[in-house]
GROMACS .gro file of C-alpha atoms in nm:
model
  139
    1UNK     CA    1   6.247   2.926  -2.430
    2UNK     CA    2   6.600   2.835  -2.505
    3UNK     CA    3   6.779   2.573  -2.298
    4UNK     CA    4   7.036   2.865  -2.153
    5UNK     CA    5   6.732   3.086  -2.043
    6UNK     CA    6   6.593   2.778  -1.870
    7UNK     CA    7   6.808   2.622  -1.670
    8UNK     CA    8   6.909   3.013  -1.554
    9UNK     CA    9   6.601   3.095  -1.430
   10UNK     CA   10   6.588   2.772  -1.280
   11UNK     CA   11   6.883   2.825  -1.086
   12UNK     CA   12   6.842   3.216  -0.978
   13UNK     CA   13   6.458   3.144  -0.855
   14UNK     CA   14   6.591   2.861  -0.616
   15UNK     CA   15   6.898   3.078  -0.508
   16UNK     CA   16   6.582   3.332  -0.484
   17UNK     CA   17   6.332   3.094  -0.294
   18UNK     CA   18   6.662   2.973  -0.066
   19UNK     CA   19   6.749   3.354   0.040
   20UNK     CA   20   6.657   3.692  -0.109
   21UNK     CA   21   6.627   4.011   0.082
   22UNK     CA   22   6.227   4.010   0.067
   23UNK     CA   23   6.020   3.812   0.350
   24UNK     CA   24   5.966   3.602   0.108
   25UNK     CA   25   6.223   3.361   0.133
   26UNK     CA   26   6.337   2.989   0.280
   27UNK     CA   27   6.579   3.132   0.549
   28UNK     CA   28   6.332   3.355   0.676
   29UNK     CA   29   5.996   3.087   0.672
   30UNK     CA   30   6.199   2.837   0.839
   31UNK     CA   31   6.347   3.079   1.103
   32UNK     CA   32   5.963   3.140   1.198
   33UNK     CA   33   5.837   2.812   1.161
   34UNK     CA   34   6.079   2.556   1.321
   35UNK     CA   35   5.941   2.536   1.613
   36UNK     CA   36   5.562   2.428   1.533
   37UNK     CA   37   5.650   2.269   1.150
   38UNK     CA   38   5.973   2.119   1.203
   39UNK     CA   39   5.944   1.841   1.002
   40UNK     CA   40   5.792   2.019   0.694
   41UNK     CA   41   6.034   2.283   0.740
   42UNK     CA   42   6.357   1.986   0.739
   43UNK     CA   43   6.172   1.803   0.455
   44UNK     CA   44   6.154   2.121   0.240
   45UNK     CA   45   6.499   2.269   0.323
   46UNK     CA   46   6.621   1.907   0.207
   47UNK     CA   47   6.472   1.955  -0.151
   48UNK     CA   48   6.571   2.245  -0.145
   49UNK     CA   49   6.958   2.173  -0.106
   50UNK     CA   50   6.898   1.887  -0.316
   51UNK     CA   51   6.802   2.094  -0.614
   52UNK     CA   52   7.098   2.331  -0.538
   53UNK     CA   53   7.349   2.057  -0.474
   54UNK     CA   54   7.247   1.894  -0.865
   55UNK     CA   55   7.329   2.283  -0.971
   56UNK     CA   56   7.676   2.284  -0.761
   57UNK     CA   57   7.781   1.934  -0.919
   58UNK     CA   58   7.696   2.010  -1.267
   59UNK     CA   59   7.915   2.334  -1.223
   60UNK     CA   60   8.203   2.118  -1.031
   61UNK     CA   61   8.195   1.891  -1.333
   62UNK     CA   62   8.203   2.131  -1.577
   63UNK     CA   63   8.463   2.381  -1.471
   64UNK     CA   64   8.633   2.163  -1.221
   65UNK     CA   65   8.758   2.248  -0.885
   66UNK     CA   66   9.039   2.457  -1.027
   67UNK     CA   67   8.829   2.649  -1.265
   68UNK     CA   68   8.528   2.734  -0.960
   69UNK     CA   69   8.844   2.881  -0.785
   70UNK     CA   70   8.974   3.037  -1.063
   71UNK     CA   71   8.588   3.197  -1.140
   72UNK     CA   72   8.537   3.276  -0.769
   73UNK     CA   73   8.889   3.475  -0.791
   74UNK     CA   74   8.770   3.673  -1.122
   75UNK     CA   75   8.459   3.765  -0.950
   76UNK     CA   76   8.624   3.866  -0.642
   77UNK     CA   77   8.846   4.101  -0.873
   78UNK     CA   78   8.581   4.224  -1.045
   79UNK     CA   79   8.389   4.302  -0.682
   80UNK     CA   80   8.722   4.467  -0.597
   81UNK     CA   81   8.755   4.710  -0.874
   82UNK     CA   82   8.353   4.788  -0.835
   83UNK     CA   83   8.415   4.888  -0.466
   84UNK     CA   84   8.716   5.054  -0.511
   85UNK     CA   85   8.550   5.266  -0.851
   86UNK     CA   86   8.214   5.344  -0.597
   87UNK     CA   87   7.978   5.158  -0.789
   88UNK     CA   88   7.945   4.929  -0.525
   89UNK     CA   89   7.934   4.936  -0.168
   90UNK     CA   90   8.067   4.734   0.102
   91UNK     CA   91   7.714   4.665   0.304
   92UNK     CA   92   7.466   4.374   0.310
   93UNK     CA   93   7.164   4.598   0.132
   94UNK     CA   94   6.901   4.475  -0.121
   95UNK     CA   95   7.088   4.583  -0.412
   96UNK     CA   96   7.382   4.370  -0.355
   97UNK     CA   97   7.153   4.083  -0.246
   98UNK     CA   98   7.033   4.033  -0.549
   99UNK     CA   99   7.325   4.113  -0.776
  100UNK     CA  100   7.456   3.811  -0.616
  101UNK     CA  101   7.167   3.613  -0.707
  102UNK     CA  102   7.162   3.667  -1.033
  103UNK     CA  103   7.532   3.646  -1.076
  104UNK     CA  104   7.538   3.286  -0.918
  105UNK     CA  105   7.246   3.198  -1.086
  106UNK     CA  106   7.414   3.312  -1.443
  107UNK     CA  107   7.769   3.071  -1.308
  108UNK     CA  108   7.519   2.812  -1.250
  109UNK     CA  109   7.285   2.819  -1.579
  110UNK     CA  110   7.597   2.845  -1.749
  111UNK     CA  111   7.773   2.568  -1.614
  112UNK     CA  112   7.467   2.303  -1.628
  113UNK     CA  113   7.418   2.440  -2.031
  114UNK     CA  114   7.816   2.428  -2.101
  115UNK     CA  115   7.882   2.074  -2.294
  116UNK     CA  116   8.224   1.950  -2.244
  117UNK     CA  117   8.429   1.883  -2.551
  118UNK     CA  118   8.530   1.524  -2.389
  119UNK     CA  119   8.144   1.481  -2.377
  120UNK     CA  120   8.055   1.587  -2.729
  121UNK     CA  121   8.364   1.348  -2.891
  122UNK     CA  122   8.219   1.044  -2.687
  123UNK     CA  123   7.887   1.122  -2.861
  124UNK     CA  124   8.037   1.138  -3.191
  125UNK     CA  125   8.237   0.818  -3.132
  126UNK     CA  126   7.917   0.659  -2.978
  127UNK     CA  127   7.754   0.757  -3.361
  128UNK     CA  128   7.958   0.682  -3.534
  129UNK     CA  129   8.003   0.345  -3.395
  130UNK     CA  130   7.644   0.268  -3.431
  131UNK     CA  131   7.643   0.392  -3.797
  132UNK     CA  132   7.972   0.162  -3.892
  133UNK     CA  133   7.785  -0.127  -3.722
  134UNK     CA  134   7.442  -0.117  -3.828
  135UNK     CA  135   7.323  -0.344  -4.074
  136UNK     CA  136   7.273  -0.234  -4.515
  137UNK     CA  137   6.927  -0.237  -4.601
  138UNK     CA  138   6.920  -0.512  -4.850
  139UNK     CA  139   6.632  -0.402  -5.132
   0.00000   0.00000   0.00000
């Protein structure tokens, strides 16, 4: 499986796991089981916002704050012309629950796979530097 592929399903089954429009889901459990599991149900919600938060960083470093606002205005847009076309509609069903899923989990798996350029010259320099500084073989 190619790195891409990975870290995307990765990301869309713990934005699945977190909240998806089945019972089957994080919200839901915990909602239920506060009362007599609290402390499993704090211990788990903290992984689980742990996992999500490496996802959120990787995408903040990546893109920057400017370019998540920039992405969250293109996908507004897009949402916009959707709606106003009538492929989409403005209501919290199943459909739209998981189109958002998958397209946050796609931002995400994108953004952890995306190498900055700044990041792939510092490797080259780094290298190169070792290759100009190691010692000839003598034979």
């Amino acid at each position: 499986m190619s790195g891409f592929l990975l870290r995307w399903l990765v990301a869309f089954l713990l934005l699945a796991a977190t909240y998806n429009p089945t019972e089957y889901n994080y919200i839901a459990w915990a909602q239920d089981n506060f009362a007599t599991s609290k402390p499993l149900v704090i211990g788990l919600g903290v992984m689980l916002a742990l996992a999500l938060l490496i996802y959120v960083v990787a995408a903040v470093r990546t893109l920057g704050l400017l370019g998540l606002f920039l992405l969250v205005v293109i996908m507004a847009l897009l949402g916009y012309i959707l709606v106003g076309n009538g492929t989409l509609q403005l209501e919290l069903n199943s459909f739209n629950i998981w189109g958002c899923a998958v397209l946050l989990s796609l931002i995400l798996g994108a953004t952890m796979s995306w190498r900055s350029p700044s990041k792939i010259r510092a490797q080259a320099k780094k290298a190169q530097k070792a290759r100009s500084t190691a010692k000839p073989a003598n034979a």
